[in-house]
PDB file of C-alpha atoms in Angstrom:
ATOM      1  CA  GLU A 622      82.861  -9.267 -32.628  1.00 62.00           C
ATOM      2  CA  ASP A 623      85.290 -11.950 -33.630  1.00 63.00           C
ATOM      3  CA  GLN A 624      88.115 -11.051 -35.975  1.00 86.00           C
ATOM      4  CA  VAL A 625      90.975 -12.273 -37.731  1.00 93.00           C
ATOM      5  CA  THR A 626      93.586 -10.033 -39.226  1.00 95.00           C
ATOM      6  CA  GLN A 627      96.677 -11.044 -41.222  1.00 96.00           C
ATOM      7  CA  SER A 628      99.708  -9.125 -42.237  1.00 96.00           C
ATOM      8  CA  PRO A 629     101.282  -8.145 -44.379  1.00 97.00           C
ATOM      9  CA  GLU A 630      98.728  -8.155 -47.266  1.00 96.00           C
ATOM     10  CA  ALA A 631     101.524  -9.064 -49.733  1.00 97.00           C
ATOM     11  CA  LEU A 632     105.098 -10.140 -49.254  1.00 98.00           C
ATOM     12  CA  ARG A 633     107.793 -10.566 -51.947  1.00 98.00           C
ATOM     13  CA  LEU A 634     110.990 -12.392 -51.119  1.00 97.00           C
ATOM     14  CA  GLN A 635     113.976 -13.710 -52.693  1.00 98.00           C
ATOM     15  CA  GLU A 636     114.681 -17.270 -52.815  1.00 97.00           C
ATOM     16  CA  GLY A 637     116.242 -18.237 -49.520  1.00 97.00           C
ATOM     17  CA  GLU A 638     115.073 -15.122 -47.695  1.00 97.00           C
ATOM     18  CA  SER A 639     113.467 -16.152 -44.587  1.00 98.00           C
ATOM     19  CA  SER A 640     110.516 -14.379 -43.129  1.00 98.00           C
ATOM     20  CA  SER A 641     107.280 -14.495 -41.152  1.00 98.00           C
ATOM     21  CA  LEU A 642     103.491 -14.014 -41.537  1.00 98.00           C
ATOM     22  CA  ASN A 643     101.259 -12.791 -38.775  1.00 98.00           C
ATOM     23  CA  CYS A 644      97.603 -13.661 -38.020  1.00 97.00           C
ATOM     24  CA  SER A 645      96.154 -11.864 -35.039  1.00 96.00           C
ATOM     25  CA  TYR A 646      92.776 -12.879 -33.678  1.00 93.00           C
ATOM     26  CA  THR A 647      90.083 -11.799 -31.334  1.00 89.00           C
ATOM     27  CA  VAL A 648      87.472 -14.604 -30.603  1.00 82.00           C
ATOM     28  CA  SER A 649      85.418 -15.295 -27.580  1.00 78.00           C
ATOM     29  CA  GLY A 650      86.638 -18.870 -27.225  1.00 80.00           C
ATOM     30  CA  LEU A 651      89.371 -20.375 -29.418  1.00 85.00           C
ATOM     31  CA  ARG A 652      88.816 -23.982 -30.320  1.00 87.00           C
ATOM     32  CA  GLY A 653      91.607 -23.989 -32.967  1.00 91.00           C
ATOM     33  CA  LEU A 654      93.874 -21.839 -35.409  1.00 95.00           C
ATOM     34  CA  PHE A 655      94.133 -23.128 -39.003  1.00 96.00           C
ATOM     35  CA  TRP A 656      96.902 -22.392 -41.608  1.00 97.00           C
ATOM     36  CA  TYR A 657      96.005 -23.079 -45.277  1.00 97.00           C
ATOM     37  CA  ARG A 658      97.748 -22.369 -48.477  1.00 97.00           C
ATOM     38  CA  GLN A 659      95.720 -21.272 -51.526  1.00 97.00           C
ATOM     39  CA  ASP A 660      96.989 -21.465 -55.066  1.00 96.00           C
ATOM     40  CA  PRO A 661      95.110 -19.248 -57.619  1.00 93.00           C
ATOM     41  CA  GLY A 662      91.977 -20.841 -58.711  1.00 93.00           C
ATOM     42  CA  LYS A 663      92.231 -23.508 -56.428  1.00 95.00           C
ATOM     43  CA  GLY A 664      90.692 -24.444 -52.898  1.00 95.00           C
ATOM     44  CA  PRO A 665      92.720 -23.835 -49.793  1.00 96.00           C
ATOM     45  CA  GLU A 666      95.112 -26.734 -48.843  1.00 96.00           C
ATOM     46  CA  PHE A 667      95.301 -27.630 -45.130  1.00 95.00           C
ATOM     47  CA  LEU A 668      98.692 -26.952 -43.614  1.00 96.00           C
ATOM     48  CA  PHE A 669      98.573 -26.883 -39.735  1.00 95.00           C
ATOM     49  CA  THR A 670      96.078 -26.788 -36.811  1.00 94.00           C
ATOM     50  CA  LEU A 671      97.210 -25.178 -33.432  1.00 95.00           C
ATOM     51  CA  TYR A 672      95.138 -25.577 -30.345  1.00 92.00           C
ATOM     52  CA  SER A 673      96.854 -23.818 -27.527  1.00 91.00           C
ATOM     53  CA  ALA A 674      99.186 -21.245 -26.746  1.00 93.00           C
ATOM     54  CA  GLY A 675     102.799 -22.308 -27.002  1.00 96.00           C
ATOM     55  CA  GLU A 676     102.053 -25.025 -29.519  1.00 96.00           C
ATOM     56  CA  GLU A 677     104.339 -25.215 -32.730  1.00 97.00           C
ATOM     57  CA  LYS A 678     103.876 -27.244 -35.854  1.00 97.00           C
ATOM     58  CA  GLU A 679     106.500 -27.934 -38.594  1.00 97.00           C
ATOM     59  CA  LYS A 680     106.269 -29.002 -42.273  1.00 95.00           C
ATOM     60  CA  GLU A 681     109.229 -28.893 -44.500  1.00 95.00           C
ATOM     61  CA  ARG A 682     110.169 -24.945 -44.835  1.00 97.00           C
ATOM     62  CA  LEU A 683     107.031 -23.883 -42.693  1.00 98.00           C
ATOM     63  CA  LYS A 684     106.605 -23.495 -38.998  1.00 98.00           C
ATOM     64  CA  ALA A 685     103.447 -22.309 -37.254  1.00 98.00           C
ATOM     65  CA  THR A 686     103.443 -20.918 -33.892  1.00 98.00           C
ATOM     66  CA  LEU A 687     100.685 -19.733 -31.370  1.00 96.00           C
ATOM     67  CA  THR A 688     100.414 -17.271 -28.655  1.00 93.00           C
ATOM     68  CA  LYS A 689      97.106 -16.231 -26.861  1.00 89.00           C
ATOM     69  CA  LYS A 690      96.467 -13.354 -29.372  1.00 92.00           C
ATOM     70  CA  GLU A 691      98.355 -14.300 -32.582  1.00 96.00           C
ATOM     71  CA  SER A 692      99.851 -16.948 -34.675  1.00 97.00           C
ATOM     72  CA  PHE A 693     102.965 -16.759 -36.929  1.00 98.00           C
ATOM     73  CA  LEU A 694     103.995 -18.743 -39.947  1.00 98.00           C
ATOM     74  CA  HIS A 695     107.660 -18.726 -40.361  1.00 98.00           C
ATOM     75  CA  ILE A 696     108.992 -19.546 -43.699  1.00 98.00           C
ATOM     76  CA  THR A 697     112.704 -20.696 -43.707  1.00 98.00           C
ATOM     77  CA  ALA A 698     114.679 -20.482 -46.964  1.00 98.00           C
ATOM     78  CA  PRO A 699     111.579 -20.220 -49.274  1.00 97.00           C
ATOM     79  CA  LYS A 700     111.716 -21.413 -52.687  1.00 97.00           C
ATOM     80  CA  PRO A 701     109.488 -20.159 -55.819  1.00 97.00           C
ATOM     81  CA  GLU A 702     107.035 -23.025 -55.283  1.00 97.00           C
ATOM     82  CA  ASP A 703     106.258 -21.560 -51.958  1.00 97.00           C
ATOM     83  CA  SER A 704     104.629 -18.639 -53.749  1.00 98.00           C
ATOM     84  CA  ALA A 705     100.921 -18.778 -52.761  1.00 97.00           C
ATOM     85  CA  THR A 706      98.398 -16.985 -50.626  1.00 97.00           C
ATOM     86  CA  TYR A 707      98.499 -18.013 -47.034  1.00 98.00           C
ATOM     87  CA  LEU A 708      95.279 -18.112 -45.192  1.00 97.00           C
ATOM     88  CA  CYS A 709      94.631 -18.086 -41.441  1.00 96.00           C
ATOM     89  CA  ALA A 710      91.227 -19.167 -39.833  1.00 95.00           C
ATOM     90  CA  VAL A 711      90.180 -19.641 -36.315  1.00 93.00           C
ATOM     91  CA  ASP A 712      87.398 -21.834 -35.131  1.00 89.00           C
ATOM     92  CA  ASP A 713      85.228 -20.585 -32.276  1.00 81.00           C
ATOM     93  CA  ASN A 714      83.403 -22.754 -29.952  1.00 74.00           C
ATOM     94  CA  PHE A 715      80.246 -22.422 -32.190  1.00 71.00           C
ATOM     95  CA  ASN A 716      81.670 -24.477 -34.972  1.00 74.00           C
ATOM     96  CA  LYS A 717      82.399 -21.562 -37.386  1.00 78.00           C
ATOM     97  CA  PHE A 718      85.741 -20.642 -39.262  1.00 86.00           C
ATOM     98  CA  TYR A 719      86.665 -16.965 -39.480  1.00 89.00           C
ATOM     99  CA  PHE A 720      89.107 -16.304 -42.101  1.00 92.00           C
ATOM    100  CA  GLY A 721      91.519 -13.689 -42.294  1.00 94.00           C
ATOM    101  CA  SER A 722      92.271 -11.915 -45.731  1.00 93.00           C
ATOM    102  CA  GLY A 723      95.381 -13.748 -46.402  1.00 95.00           C
ATOM    103  CA  THR A 724      98.909 -12.766 -47.215  1.00 97.00           C
ATOM    104  CA  LYS A 725     100.076 -13.176 -50.828  1.00 97.00           C
ATOM    105  CA  LEU A 726     103.512 -14.487 -50.774  1.00 98.00           C
ATOM    106  CA  ASN A 727     105.716 -14.218 -53.917  1.00 98.00           C
ATOM    107  CA  VAL A 728     109.342 -15.694 -53.892  1.00 98.00           C
ATOM    108  CA  LYS A 729     111.536 -14.702 -56.535  1.00 97.00           C
ATOM    109  CA  PRO A 730     114.362 -16.943 -57.953  1.00 96.00           C
TER     110      PRO A 730
ATOM    111  CA  GLY B1326      93.655 -38.993 -46.874  1.00 69.00           C
ATOM    112  CA  ALA B1327      90.794 -36.311 -46.197  1.00 88.00           C
ATOM    113  CA  VAL B1328      90.094 -35.537 -50.038  1.00 94.00           C
ATOM    114  CA  VAL B1329      87.122 -33.384 -50.931  1.00 96.00           C
ATOM    115  CA  SER B1330      85.908 -33.229 -54.586  1.00 97.00           C
ATOM    116  CA  GLN B1331      83.786 -30.831 -56.262  1.00 97.00           C
ATOM    117  CA  HIS B1332      81.756 -31.038 -59.541  1.00 97.00           C
ATOM    118  CA  PRO B1333      81.696 -29.296 -61.883  1.00 97.00           C
ATOM    119  CA  SER B1334      84.903 -27.297 -61.751  1.00 97.00           C
ATOM    120  CA  ARG B1335      83.633 -24.630 -64.155  1.00 97.00           C
ATOM    121  CA  VAL B1336      80.113 -23.900 -65.260  1.00 97.00           C
ATOM    122  CA  ILE B1337      78.740 -21.350 -67.495  1.00 97.00           C
ATOM    123  CA  CYS B1338      74.954 -20.785 -67.509  1.00 96.00           C
ATOM    124  CA  LYS B1339      72.476 -18.129 -68.791  1.00 97.00           C
ATOM    125  CA  SER B1340      70.700 -15.861 -66.411  1.00 97.00           C
ATOM    126  CA  GLY B1341      67.526 -17.447 -64.996  1.00 97.00           C
ATOM    127  CA  THR B1342      68.665 -20.932 -65.045  1.00 97.00           C
ATOM    128  CA  SER B1343      69.693 -23.063 -62.002  1.00 97.00           C
ATOM    129  CA  VAL B1344      72.820 -24.653 -61.434  1.00 97.00           C
ATOM    130  CA  LYS B1345      73.742 -27.594 -59.015  1.00 97.00           C
ATOM    131  CA  ILE B1346      77.318 -27.967 -57.379  1.00 98.00           C
ATOM    132  CA  GLU B1347      78.275 -31.349 -55.937  1.00 97.00           C
ATOM    133  CA  CYS B1348      80.607 -31.726 -52.930  1.00 96.00           C
ATOM    134  CA  ARG B1349      81.907 -35.126 -51.946  1.00 96.00           C
ATOM    135  CA  SER B1350      84.067 -36.296 -49.246  1.00 94.00           C
ATOM    136  CA  LEU B1351      86.016 -39.244 -50.888  1.00 94.00           C
ATOM    137  CA  ASP B1352      87.780 -40.921 -48.094  1.00 90.00           C
ATOM    138  CA  PHE B1353      85.952 -40.007 -44.780  1.00 89.00           C
ATOM    139  CA  GLN B1354      82.533 -39.288 -43.600  1.00 89.00           C
ATOM    140  CA  ALA B1355      81.403 -35.742 -43.043  1.00 89.00           C
ATOM    141  CA  THR B1356      78.287 -34.891 -40.866  1.00 83.00           C
ATOM    142  CA  THR B1357      79.242 -31.180 -41.354  1.00 90.00           C
ATOM    143  CA  MET B1358      80.056 -29.660 -44.737  1.00 93.00           C
ATOM    144  CA  PHE B1359      80.490 -25.946 -45.444  1.00 95.00           C
ATOM    145  CA  TRP B1360      79.645 -23.613 -48.398  1.00 96.00           C
ATOM    146  CA  TYR B1361      81.902 -20.675 -49.173  1.00 96.00           C
ATOM    147  CA  ARG B1362      82.122 -17.940 -51.726  1.00 96.00           C
ATOM    148  CA  GLN B1363      85.035 -16.277 -52.780  1.00 94.00           C
ATOM    149  CA  PHE B1364      85.480 -12.974 -54.793  1.00 90.00           C
ATOM    150  CA  PRO B1365      88.533 -12.102 -56.822  1.00 86.00           C
ATOM    151  CA  LYS B1366      91.449 -11.035 -54.491  1.00 83.00           C
ATOM    152  CA  GLN B1367      89.159 -11.605 -51.416  1.00 87.00           C
ATOM    153  CA  SER B1368      89.062 -14.011 -48.686  1.00 88.00           C
ATOM    154  CA  LEU B1369      86.431 -16.880 -48.228  1.00 92.00           C
ATOM    155  CA  MET B1370      83.077 -15.842 -47.048  1.00 92.00           C
ATOM    156  CA  LEU B1371      80.907 -18.520 -45.376  1.00 93.00           C
ATOM    157  CA  MET B1372      77.445 -18.958 -46.814  1.00 95.00           C
ATOM    158  CA  ALA B1373      76.046 -21.827 -44.806  1.00 94.00           C
ATOM    159  CA  THR B1374      76.729 -24.863 -42.763  1.00 93.00           C
ATOM    160  CA  SER B1375      75.341 -28.216 -43.920  1.00 90.00           C
ATOM    161  CA  ASN B1376      74.527 -31.008 -41.517  1.00 86.00           C
ATOM    162  CA  GLU B1377      73.711 -34.346 -42.773  1.00 83.00           C
ATOM    163  CA  GLY B1378      70.053 -35.167 -42.296  1.00 82.00           C
ATOM    164  CA  SER B1379      69.042 -31.559 -41.313  1.00 85.00           C
ATOM    165  CA  LYS B1380      68.252 -28.236 -42.520  1.00 88.00           C
ATOM    166  CA  ALA B1381      71.290 -26.056 -43.570  1.00 92.00           C
ATOM    167  CA  THR B1382      72.097 -22.987 -41.472  1.00 93.00           C
ATOM    168  CA  TYR B1383      72.627 -19.900 -43.397  1.00 95.00           C
ATOM    169  CA  GLU B1384      74.885 -16.869 -42.700  1.00 93.00           C
ATOM    170  CA  GLN B1385      73.186 -13.537 -42.319  1.00 93.00           C
ATOM    171  CA  GLY B1386      72.577 -11.940 -45.783  1.00 94.00           C
ATOM    172  CA  VAL B1387      72.478 -15.244 -47.667  1.00 95.00           C
ATOM    173  CA  GLU B1388      69.401 -15.878 -49.432  1.00 94.00           C
ATOM    174  CA  LYS B1389      68.261 -19.550 -48.497  1.00 93.00           C
ATOM    175  CA  ASP B1390      65.672 -19.832 -51.350  1.00 95.00           C
ATOM    176  CA  LYS B1391      68.173 -18.672 -53.731  1.00 96.00           C
ATOM    177  CA  PHE B1392      71.038 -21.026 -52.669  1.00 97.00           C
ATOM    178  CA  LEU B1393      69.599 -24.308 -51.853  1.00 96.00           C
ATOM    179  CA  ILE B1394      71.570 -26.796 -49.847  1.00 94.00           C
ATOM    180  CA  ASN B1395      71.001 -30.478 -49.621  1.00 91.00           C
ATOM    181  CA  HIS B1396      73.258 -32.702 -47.310  1.00 89.00           C
ATOM    182  CA  ALA B1397      71.563 -36.066 -48.244  1.00 82.00           C
ATOM    183  CA  SER B1398      74.433 -38.381 -47.004  1.00 89.00           C
ATOM    184  CA  LEU B1399      77.577 -38.517 -45.001  1.00 89.00           C
ATOM    185  CA  THR B1400      79.628 -37.937 -48.200  1.00 92.00           C
ATOM    186  CA  LEU B1401      77.680 -35.665 -50.322  1.00 94.00           C
ATOM    187  CA  SER B1402      76.278 -32.043 -50.125  1.00 94.00           C
ATOM    188  CA  THR B1403      74.894 -30.145 -52.918  1.00 95.00           C
ATOM    189  CA  LEU B1404      74.541 -26.327 -53.476  1.00 97.00           C
ATOM    190  CA  THR B1405      71.929 -25.265 -56.089  1.00 97.00           C
ATOM    191  CA  VAL B1406      71.972 -21.778 -57.376  1.00 97.00           C
ATOM    192  CA  THR B1407      68.282 -21.092 -58.323  1.00 97.00           C
ATOM    193  CA  SER B1408      67.471 -18.418 -61.042  1.00 96.00           C
ATOM    194  CA  ALA B1409      71.072 -17.307 -61.442  1.00 97.00           C
ATOM    195  CA  HIS B1410      72.116 -13.811 -62.365  1.00 96.00           C
ATOM    196  CA  PRO B1411      75.339 -12.244 -63.360  1.00 96.00           C
ATOM    197  CA  GLU B1412      75.930 -11.098 -59.697  1.00 95.00           C
ATOM    198  CA  ASP B1413      76.021 -14.635 -58.748  1.00 96.00           C
ATOM    199  CA  SER B1414      79.107 -15.299 -60.865  1.00 96.00           C
ATOM    200  CA  SER B1415      81.794 -16.351 -58.274  1.00 96.00           C
ATOM    201  CA  PHE B1416      84.081 -18.983 -56.994  1.00 97.00           C
ATOM    202  CA  TYR B1417      82.286 -21.368 -54.702  1.00 98.00           C
ATOM    203  CA  ILE B1418      84.247 -23.666 -52.513  1.00 97.00           C
ATOM    204  CA  CYS B1419      82.932 -26.413 -50.268  1.00 97.00           C
ATOM    205  CA  SER B1420      84.591 -28.036 -47.300  1.00 96.00           C
ATOM    206  CA  ALA B1421      84.013 -31.040 -44.999  1.00 94.00           C
ATOM    207  CA  ARG B1422      85.035 -31.763 -41.402  1.00 89.00           C
ATOM    208  CA  ASP B1423      86.304 -35.346 -40.571  1.00 81.00           C
ATOM    209  CA  THR B1424      84.057 -35.591 -37.459  1.00 72.00           C
ATOM    210  CA  ALA B1425      85.233 -39.082 -36.760  1.00 73.00           C
ATOM    211  CA  GLY B1426      88.884 -37.901 -36.466  1.00 69.00           C
ATOM    212  CA  GLY B1427      88.067 -35.781 -33.502  1.00 73.00           C
ATOM    213  CA  THR B1428      89.686 -32.559 -34.869  1.00 78.00           C
ATOM    214  CA  TYR B1429      88.256 -29.470 -36.102  1.00 82.00           C
ATOM    215  CA  GLU B1430      90.254 -28.735 -39.290  1.00 87.00           C
ATOM    216  CA  GLN B1431      88.126 -28.363 -42.621  1.00 92.00           C
ATOM    217  CA  TYR B1432      89.336 -29.884 -45.873  1.00 94.00           C
ATOM    218  CA  PHE B1433      88.277 -28.015 -48.980  1.00 96.00           C
ATOM    219  CA  GLY B1434      87.446 -29.087 -52.468  1.00 97.00           C
ATOM    220  CA  PRO B1435      89.133 -27.529 -55.488  1.00 97.00           C
ATOM    221  CA  GLY B1436      86.316 -25.081 -55.987  1.00 97.00           C
ATOM    222  CA  THR B1437      83.629 -24.496 -58.808  1.00 98.00           C
ATOM    223  CA  ARG B1438      83.930 -21.301 -60.919  1.00 97.00           C
ATOM    224  CA  LEU B1439      80.262 -20.110 -61.950  1.00 97.00           C
ATOM    225  CA  THR B1440      79.836 -17.614 -64.656  1.00 97.00           C
ATOM    226  CA  VAL B1441      76.404 -16.483 -65.283  1.00 97.00           C
ATOM    227  CA  THR B1442      75.755 -14.591 -68.649  1.00 97.00           C
TER     228      THR B1442
END
């Protein structure tokens, strides 16, 4: 069965303290891995798409990487406004998204 | 670009009534739209996949007669919750895929908070 697991469930950082979020997946055929940010009471906001192992994408303080079994979202020198839940999703070849349960990030000033 | 809107953002209805939620892709055409449900502190659960001009595909356990989906145009999909009950109270989110862009990411609407009293 296709699965997406995110860790940790929650992460508390001090402003400026870099860290990484993990998304491990098992799907029969990966068409793409996606990272989203979700603020409370809002829909997910698209961040990155990764298609193949070794690929990397960057946006401001965020950098996403992909291997054959997992993806990392690296946050460099985070700010309080980076506080949100970060969701990982994979698209198998059958046009479906499988979402992980998310990592709730809290960045303290 | 890639903006998806939903209307209404919040709705309160009485048990037994029906509620319609609209999902629009504002600046792109979407042959495929998706409807999700999210409970507090949980991730998104796919309810159905909506294809323009054809019947929606529902996930296992989702009642198609209760959650009616219509994808009448390339920019509009609607979800109607029929005979709503308190257990249908949830956060409903739609997403759309920009098929002309040749990529697979989904762009999400802001969500609709449904409360059934």
